Amino acid sequence: EAQVTQNPRYLITVTGKKLTVTCSQNMNHEYMSWYRQDPGLGLRQIYYSMNVEVTDKGDVPEGYKVSRKEKRNFPLILESPSPNQTSLYFCASSYGDRGAEKLFFGSGTQLSVL
Amino acid sequence: EDQVTQSPEALRLQEGESSSLNCSYTVSGLRGLFWYRQDPGKGPEFLFTLYSAGEEKEKERLKATLTKKESFLHITAPKPEDSATYLCAVQARGTYKYIFGTGTRLKVLA
């Protein structure tokens, strides 16, 4: 089954403790991206990647890192999480190379930073 | 600055009561406009892509239309299972970023 898999589904952590949210897709998609969703602000793009070793900033990249060492994986790294990073996070992928391709989303990761 | 505004924020309809959701956008050259449906606790699910003004797409009770400044999602004779948040997004030419609106929460009452 074609899917985008995020882990974990829920995560509670404390300020400053490094964490990684994993994202994997099995559709051989070129494009992968991360979003955060906050009430009243909608979905905002954090980072995206057009291919292996090619990443670029979205609208809210501060406090986040990403890497794309393999085509199928695109982890999101919070090296020193802060309470304002408490949010619902989504990973998404698409074919990407032609532009304006539909996104396939994961099920989300609810992160709470205390 | 590229921007997407959706209205209304929330909408309650009786079953069978048709209506439209609006998505106004400002973008420096539109590559594509997207509609997604999001159920509580789940990731958005793709509905439509529109590429140029005048284009229309349909799926069951939903029909999406596009002009140079806005898009409408028309819901004909909605059912309770159409209750969800509907998201609009755009991608501008020359970029691979997606800009989302804040969504319209639709509730269809039986």
Tab-separated table of C-alpha atoms in Angstrom:
chain	number	residue	atom	x	y	z
A	1	GLU	CA	0.000	0.000	0.000
A	2	ALA	CA	1.299	3.441	-0.983
A	3	GLN	CA	1.870	5.463	2.139
A	4	VAL	CA	3.827	8.032	4.099
A	5	THR	CA	4.761	6.759	7.541
A	6	GLN	CA	5.613	9.059	10.424
A	7	ASN	CA	6.846	8.059	13.843
A	8	PRO	CA	6.093	8.563	16.620
A	9	ARG	CA	2.393	9.423	16.564
A	10	TYR	CA	2.614	11.227	19.914
A	11	LEU	CA	5.666	12.646	21.653
A	12	ILE	CA	6.045	14.494	24.936
A	13	THR	CA	9.467	15.885	25.724
A	14	VAL	CA	11.175	18.597	27.756
A	15	THR	CA	12.834	21.807	26.657
A	16	GLY	CA	16.298	21.283	25.210
A	17	LYS	CA	16.182	17.507	24.762
A	18	LYS	CA	17.068	16.667	21.166
A	19	LEU	CA	14.509	14.656	19.238
A	20	THR	CA	13.947	13.225	15.779
A	21	VAL	CA	10.652	12.571	14.029
A	22	THR	CA	11.010	10.050	11.253
A	23	CYS	CA	9.246	10.075	7.891
A	24	SER	CA	9.378	7.393	5.237
A	25	GLN	CA	7.554	6.960	1.910
A	26	ASN	CA	7.284	3.895	-0.313
A	27	MET	CA	6.212	5.597	-3.553
A	28	ASN	CA	9.660	6.509	-4.903
A	29	HIS	CA	8.727	10.187	-4.643
A	30	GLU	CA	11.329	12.838	-5.397
A	31	TYR	CA	9.743	15.538	-3.236
A	32	MET	CA	9.318	15.386	0.535
A	33	SER	CA	8.384	18.112	2.989
A	34	TRP	CA	7.512	18.879	6.600
A	35	TYR	CA	4.670	21.039	7.922
A	36	ARG	CA	3.437	22.168	11.280
A	37	GLN	CA	-0.246	22.785	11.916
A	38	ASP	CA	-1.365	25.215	14.600
A	39	PRO	CA	-4.892	26.461	15.387
A	40	GLY	CA	-5.657	29.653	13.472
A	41	LEU	CA	-2.398	29.464	11.504
A	42	GLY	CA	-3.066	26.479	9.293
A	43	LEU	CA	-0.383	24.323	7.728
A	44	ARG	CA	3.003	26.001	7.424
A	45	GLN	CA	5.897	24.518	5.532
A	46	ILE	CA	9.092	23.977	7.531
A	47	TYR	CA	11.502	22.414	5.030
A	48	TYR	CA	11.273	20.595	1.750
A	49	SER	CA	13.551	18.402	-0.321
A	50	MET	CA	13.555	17.985	-4.070
A	51	ASN	CA	15.825	14.939	-3.994
A	52	VAL	CA	18.619	13.231	-2.083
A	53	GLU	CA	20.990	15.785	-0.543
A	54	VAL	CA	18.822	18.685	-1.830
A	55	THR	CA	16.879	20.555	0.841
A	56	ASP	CA	15.480	24.070	1.135
A	57	LYS	CA	13.751	26.216	3.732
A	58	GLY	CA	10.017	26.685	3.863
A	59	ASP	CA	8.298	29.515	5.700
A	60	VAL	CA	9.103	28.514	9.291
A	61	PRO	CA	12.496	26.741	9.345
A	62	GLU	CA	13.908	28.277	12.560
A	63	GLY	CA	14.690	25.673	15.210
A	64	TYR	CA	14.483	22.718	12.842
A	65	LYS	CA	16.923	20.645	10.808
A	66	VAL	CA	16.366	18.065	8.116
A	67	SER	CA	18.463	15.649	6.127
A	68	ARG	CA	17.821	13.592	2.980
A	69	LYS	CA	20.432	10.892	2.775
A	70	GLU	CA	18.085	8.371	1.166
A	71	LYS	CA	15.232	8.985	-1.231
A	72	ARG	CA	12.608	7.330	0.962
A	73	ASN	CA	13.474	8.987	4.298
A	74	PHE	CA	13.244	12.598	5.439
A	75	PRO	CA	13.678	12.966	9.223
A	76	LEU	CA	12.874	16.174	11.091
A	77	ILE	CA	15.337	17.063	13.836
A	78	LEU	CA	14.729	19.428	16.755
A	79	GLU	CA	18.136	19.867	18.350
A	80	SER	CA	16.936	22.000	21.274
A	81	PRO	CA	13.123	21.943	21.379
A	82	SER	CA	11.258	24.807	22.976
A	83	PRO	CA	7.612	25.082	24.081
A	84	ASN	CA	6.722	27.165	21.007
A	85	GLN	CA	7.467	24.092	18.911
A	86	THR	CA	4.535	22.286	20.474
A	87	SER	CA	2.420	21.500	17.433
A	88	LEU	CA	0.980	18.871	15.104
A	89	TYR	CA	3.565	17.920	12.497
A	90	PHE	CA	2.938	16.373	9.098
A	91	CYS	CA	5.305	14.880	6.582
A	92	ALA	CA	4.258	14.798	2.930
A	93	SER	CA	5.653	13.575	-0.366
A	94	SER	CA	4.962	13.916	-4.083
A	95	TYR	CA	6.534	13.165	-7.442
A	96	GLY	CA	7.640	16.780	-7.415
A	97	ASP	CA	9.813	16.963	-10.483
A	98	ARG	CA	7.099	18.475	-12.661
A	99	GLY	CA	5.890	20.910	-10.029
A	100	ALA	CA	2.334	21.346	-8.728
A	101	GLU	CA	1.984	17.702	-7.836
A	102	LYS	CA	-0.488	16.536	-5.240
A	103	LEU	CA	0.908	15.827	-1.803
A	104	PHE	CA	0.499	12.555	0.074
A	105	PHE	CA	0.462	13.177	3.819
A	106	GLY	CA	1.405	11.055	6.779
A	107	SER	CA	-0.879	10.618	9.789
A	108	GLY	CA	0.833	13.292	11.840
A	109	THR	CA	2.966	13.572	14.977
A	110	GLN	CA	1.549	15.453	17.954
A	111	LEU	CA	4.517	16.991	19.778
A	112	SER	CA	4.348	18.567	23.218
A	113	VAL	CA	7.425	20.352	24.579
A	114	LEU	CA	7.223	21.045	28.313
B	1	GLU	CA	4.115	37.885	-0.665
B	2	ASP	CA	2.206	34.729	-1.632
B	3	GLN	CA	-0.944	34.352	0.416
B	4	VAL	CA	-4.052	32.175	0.668
B	5	THR	CA	-7.227	33.209	2.500
B	6	GLN	CA	-10.171	30.886	3.024
B	7	SER	CA	-13.705	31.792	3.985
B	8	PRO	CA	-15.799	31.182	5.903
B	9	GLU	CA	-13.798	29.803	8.837
B	10	ALA	CA	-16.675	27.507	9.736
B	11	LEU	CA	-19.901	26.503	8.053
B	12	ARG	CA	-22.873	24.512	9.277
B	13	LEU	CA	-25.255	23.078	6.697
B	14	GLN	CA	-28.314	20.919	6.829
B	15	GLU	CA	-28.075	17.697	4.863
B	16	GLY	CA	-28.949	18.512	1.251
B	17	GLU	CA	-28.257	22.235	1.622
B	18	SER	CA	-25.771	23.171	-1.116
B	19	SER	CA	-23.106	25.826	-0.535
B	20	SER	CA	-19.660	27.047	-1.597
B	21	LEU	CA	-16.333	27.513	0.125
B	22	ASN	CA	-14.018	30.289	-1.011
B	23	CYS	CA	-10.245	30.396	-1.441
B	24	SER	CA	-8.712	33.747	-2.397
B	25	TYR	CA	-5.070	33.739	-3.375
B	26	THR	CA	-2.269	36.157	-4.154
B	27	VAL	CA	0.672	34.578	-5.900
B	28	SER	CA	3.352	35.677	-8.309
B	29	GLY	CA	2.320	33.361	-11.108
B	30	LEU	CA	0.228	30.326	-10.254
B	31	ARG	CA	1.675	26.909	-10.886
B	32	GLY	CA	-1.225	25.059	-9.275
B	33	LEU	CA	-4.062	25.374	-6.755
B	34	PHE	CA	-5.008	22.422	-4.598
B	35	TRP	CA	-7.958	21.371	-2.463
B	36	TYR	CA	-7.560	18.889	0.378
B	37	ARG	CA	-9.936	17.380	2.892
B	38	GLN	CA	-8.793	16.832	6.480
B	39	ASP	CA	-10.640	14.713	9.035
B	40	PRO	CA	-9.925	15.193	12.753
B	41	GLY	CA	-6.670	13.558	13.825
B	42	LYS	CA	-5.654	12.681	10.263
B	43	GLY	CA	-3.448	14.039	7.527
B	44	PRO	CA	-4.950	16.028	4.656
B	45	GLU	CA	-6.276	14.003	1.757
B	46	PHE	CA	-5.993	15.265	-1.814
B	47	LEU	CA	-9.153	16.268	-3.677
B	48	PHE	CA	-8.301	18.413	-6.745
B	49	THR	CA	-5.573	20.295	-8.579
B	50	LEU	CA	-6.468	23.272	-10.792
B	51	TYR	CA	-3.880	24.860	-13.056
B	52	SER	CA	-5.472	27.735	-14.964
B	53	ALA	CA	-8.398	30.147	-14.779
B	54	GLY	CA	-11.617	28.659	-16.100
B	55	GLU	CA	-10.708	25.126	-15.151
B	56	GLU	CA	-13.264	23.000	-13.286
B	57	LYS	CA	-13.046	19.556	-11.695
B	58	GLU	CA	-15.703	17.367	-10.109
B	59	LYS	CA	-15.792	14.424	-7.773
B	60	GLU	CA	-19.076	13.096	-6.422
B	61	ARG	CA	-20.788	16.012	-4.632
B	62	LEU	CA	-17.767	18.324	-4.932
B	63	LYS	CA	-16.876	20.688	-7.740
B	64	ALA	CA	-13.845	22.980	-7.762
B	65	THR	CA	-13.533	26.060	-9.969
B	66	LEU	CA	-10.726	28.548	-10.541
B	67	THR	CA	-10.481	32.205	-11.535
B	68	LYS	CA	-7.423	34.443	-11.623
B	69	LYS	CA	-7.949	35.508	-8.016
B	70	GLU	CA	-9.954	32.799	-6.282
B	71	SER	CA	-11.215	29.261	-6.251
B	72	PHE	CA	-14.529	27.870	-5.092
B	73	LEU	CA	-15.348	24.449	-3.756
B	74	HIS	CA	-19.023	23.853	-4.419
B	75	ILE	CA	-20.744	21.180	-2.346
B	76	THR	CA	-24.010	19.937	-3.812
B	77	ALA	CA	-26.547	18.205	-1.567
B	78	PRO	CA	-24.006	17.491	1.172
B	79	LYS	CA	-24.230	14.515	3.503
B	80	PRO	CA	-23.009	14.210	7.111
B	81	GLU	CA	-19.958	12.279	5.898
B	82	ASP	CA	-18.826	15.411	4.058
B	83	SER	CA	-18.143	17.010	7.439
B	84	ALA	CA	-14.426	17.839	7.567
B	85	THR	CA	-11.989	20.716	7.267
B	86	TYR	CA	-11.323	21.711	3.667
B	87	LEU	CA	-7.904	23.173	2.914
B	88	CYS	CA	-6.790	25.206	-0.073
B	89	ALA	CA	-3.127	25.519	-1.099
B	90	VAL	CA	-1.157	27.147	-3.905
B	91	GLN	CA	2.222	26.672	-5.462
B	92	ALA	CA	3.806	29.598	-7.294
B	93	ARG	CA	5.865	29.366	-10.460
B	94	GLY	CA	9.588	29.134	-9.839
B	95	THR	CA	9.179	27.605	-6.414
B	96	TYR	CA	8.419	24.233	-4.900
B	97	LYS	CA	6.890	25.688	-1.740
B	98	TYR	CA	3.242	25.102	-0.904
B	99	ILE	CA	1.228	27.853	0.816
B	100	PHE	CA	-1.868	26.691	2.675
B	101	GLY	CA	-4.921	28.586	3.844
B	102	THR	CA	-6.259	28.092	7.358
B	103	GLY	CA	-9.169	25.993	6.138
B	104	THR	CA	-12.966	25.921	6.369
B	105	ARG	CA	-14.495	23.638	8.993
B	106	LEU	CA	-17.656	22.159	7.498
B	107	LYS	CA	-20.323	20.496	9.597
B	108	VAL	CA	-23.260	18.835	7.823
B	109	LEU	CA	-26.199	18.043	10.065
B	110	ALA	CA	-28.516	15.087	9.428
